[in-house]
Amino acid sequence: MRQKMAVGNWKMNGTGAALAELQALAAAQGAARAEILICPAATLLSRAADVVKDSSIAIGGQNCHAATAGAHTGDISAEMLKDAGASAVILGHSERRADHAESSEEVGAKVCAAWEAGLMTVICVGETLTEREAGDTLNVVAAQLKASLPDGATGENTVLAYEPVWSIGTGKVPSLAQIAKVHNFIRAELTTRFGAEMAESTRLLYGGSVKPGNAAQIFAVSNVDGALVGGASLTAEEFIPIISALDAS
Ligand code: 13P
């Protein structure tokens, strides 16, 4: 039985004042059954870890470097994330693939570094609108999965997030049938490559314009084990009903 999971990706939002939202979330979510992971900006990691230390909420990074240390100005290693209080890291987000030209091979190398440091990885895949309209969605997702997911992936060290690029921050959500098709495909791909035990224990999250108003429908889709949420994770007011919908699913 896979534990449901709600991940909040704060992206490049929030200074110290935003920790009040995390405080409110921690106070409200003591009884949540779903696993909750909040990924704030790197500058907030250690303070966020402090805020949630008496709760079941975990803290994660949004990226790491593939190397353990060295001359990489402005970058952060997986060990540094762990040292700051993170237990997980998002890797391969489409904004990093687009803004920093991260290839799936680079994502795969980062995943290995994160595992080495003892971090769980939330690995993102998803097609652009052009790719969807060309009928390439499953090919794109398959290629991203193949190169971004190293051998050694397990249900403990890996969570996968399907985030169609055209749905991120746009308010546009795929039909429930479209979500089901991709999630069923990902589960089948994992089974083929890693075997049934790994595939059945790995959480598959949907991400892209998840809001309190659509969360329950999305969580009812087959092979959706939770959500990776951007905008609606920034306030406790919006994120709490999403977690409640997940707990009720
Ligand atoms: P939104 O929920 O703001 O669409 O962002 C989704 C996302 O990119 C989470 O990683």
mmCIF file of N, CA, C and O and ligand atoms in Angstrom, residues 9 11 93 95 163 167-170 207-211 228-232, ligand 1:
data_model
loop_
_atom_site.group_PDB
_atom_site.id
_atom_site.type_symbol
_atom_site.label_atom_id
_atom_site.label_comp_id
_atom_site.label_asym_id
_atom_site.label_seq_id
_atom_site.Cartn_x
_atom_site.Cartn_y
_atom_site.Cartn_z
ATOM 1 N N ASN A 9 5.979 22.768 -3.807
ATOM 2 C CA ASN A 9 7.183 23.344 -4.423
ATOM 3 C C ASN A 9 7.014 24.855 -4.408
ATOM 4 O O ASN A 9 6.230 25.402 -5.184
ATOM 5 N N LYS A 11 9.136 27.021 -5.263
ATOM 6 C CA LYS A 11 9.885 27.670 -6.351
ATOM 7 C C LYS A 11 10.654 28.893 -5.805
ATOM 8 O O LYS A 11 11.088 28.872 -4.657
ATOM 9 N N HIS A 93 12.819 19.235 -12.566
ATOM 10 C CA HIS A 93 11.619 20.043 -12.789
ATOM 11 C C HIS A 93 11.711 20.709 -14.163
ATOM 12 O O HIS A 93 12.799 21.111 -14.593
ATOM 13 N N GLU A 95 11.013 23.587 -15.131
ATOM 14 C CA GLU A 95 11.571 24.942 -15.119
ATOM 15 C C GLU A 95 13.098 24.894 -15.115
ATOM 16 O O GLU A 95 13.748 25.751 -15.711
ATOM 17 N N GLU A 163 4.337 16.094 -14.623
ATOM 18 C CA GLU A 163 3.928 17.497 -14.707
ATOM 19 C C GLU A 163 3.923 17.934 -16.165
ATOM 20 O O GLU A 163 4.992 18.300 -16.712
ATOM 21 N N SER A 167 0.610 22.699 -18.277
ATOM 22 C CA SER A 167 -0.355 22.798 -17.177
ATOM 23 C C SER A 167 0.204 23.559 -15.980
ATOM 24 O O SER A 167 -0.543 23.947 -15.073
ATOM 25 N N ILE A 168 1.513 23.792 -15.982
ATOM 26 C CA ILE A 168 2.163 24.414 -14.816
ATOM 27 C C ILE A 168 1.882 25.911 -14.778
ATOM 28 O O ILE A 168 2.241 26.644 -15.711
ATOM 29 N N GLY A 169 1.211 26.331 -13.717
ATOM 30 C CA GLY A 169 0.953 27.751 -13.514
ATOM 31 C C GLY A 169 -0.023 28.370 -14.493
ATOM 32 O O GLY A 169 -0.135 29.590 -14.576
ATOM 33 N N THR A 170 -0.736 27.549 -15.246
ATOM 34 C CA THR A 170 -1.616 28.078 -16.302
ATOM 35 C C THR A 170 -3.099 27.949 -15.974
ATOM 36 O O THR A 170 -3.929 28.547 -16.655
ATOM 37 N N GLY A 207 1.276 16.817 -11.157
ATOM 38 C CA GLY A 207 1.532 18.223 -10.872
ATOM 39 C C GLY A 207 1.140 19.100 -12.052
ATOM 40 O O GLY A 207 1.350 18.737 -13.217
ATOM 41 N N GLY A 208 0.579 20.258 -11.754
ATOM 42 C CA GLY A 208 0.152 21.211 -12.780
ATOM 43 C C GLY A 208 -1.210 21.753 -12.431
ATOM 44 O O GLY A 208 -2.224 21.082 -12.611
ATOM 45 N N SER A 209 -1.218 22.979 -11.872
ATOM 46 C CA SER A 209 -2.473 23.670 -11.550
ATOM 47 C C SER A 209 -3.406 22.878 -10.639
ATOM 48 O O SER A 209 -4.625 22.950 -10.779
ATOM 49 N N VAL A 210 -2.825 22.133 -9.694
ATOM 50 C CA VAL A 210 -3.665 21.474 -8.682
ATOM 51 C C VAL A 210 -4.128 22.539 -7.686
ATOM 52 O O VAL A 210 -3.329 23.319 -7.173
ATOM 53 N N LYS A 211 -5.445 22.587 -7.462
ATOM 54 C CA LYS A 211 -6.053 23.599 -6.595
ATOM 55 C C LYS A 211 -7.053 22.894 -5.676
ATOM 56 O O LYS A 211 -7.463 21.768 -5.950
ATOM 57 N N LEU A 228 2.136 17.185 -6.746
ATOM 58 C CA LEU A 228 3.239 18.137 -6.616
ATOM 59 C C LEU A 228 2.629 19.501 -6.947
ATOM 60 O O LEU A 228 2.187 19.731 -8.074
ATOM 61 N N VAL A 229 2.581 20.369 -5.942
ATOM 62 C CA VAL A 229 1.790 21.597 -6.046
ATOM 63 C C VAL A 229 2.696 22.823 -5.993
ATOM 64 O O VAL A 229 3.545 22.929 -5.109
ATOM 65 N N GLY A 230 2.505 23.731 -6.920
ATOM 66 C CA GLY A 230 3.263 24.975 -6.915
ATOM 67 C C GLY A 230 2.486 26.075 -6.208
ATOM 68 O O GLY A 230 2.453 26.156 -4.982
ATOM 69 N N GLY A 231 1.813 26.914 -6.979
ATOM 70 C CA GLY A 231 1.128 28.093 -6.451
ATOM 71 C C GLY A 231 0.256 27.846 -5.229
ATOM 72 O O GLY A 231 0.314 28.610 -4.254
ATOM 73 N N ALA A 232 -0.530 26.775 -5.261
ATOM 74 C CA ALA A 232 -1.466 26.530 -4.160
ATOM 75 C C ALA A 232 -0.792 25.961 -2.908
ATOM 76 O O ALA A 232 -1.456 25.738 -1.897
HETATM 77 P P1 13P B 1 1.455 25.023 -10.207
HETATM 78 O O1 13P B 1 0.761 24.174 -9.155
HETATM 79 O O2 13P B 1 1.655 26.427 -9.785
HETATM 80 O O3 13P B 1 0.828 24.856 -11.547
HETATM 81 O O4 13P B 1 2.958 24.434 -10.339
HETATM 82 C C1 13P B 1 3.131 23.071 -10.506
HETATM 83 C C2 13P B 1 4.562 22.764 -10.357
HETATM 84 O O5 13P B 1 5.367 23.106 -11.206
HETATM 85 C C3 13P B 1 4.997 22.075 -9.139
HETATM 86 O O6 13P B 1 6.302 21.635 -9.246
#
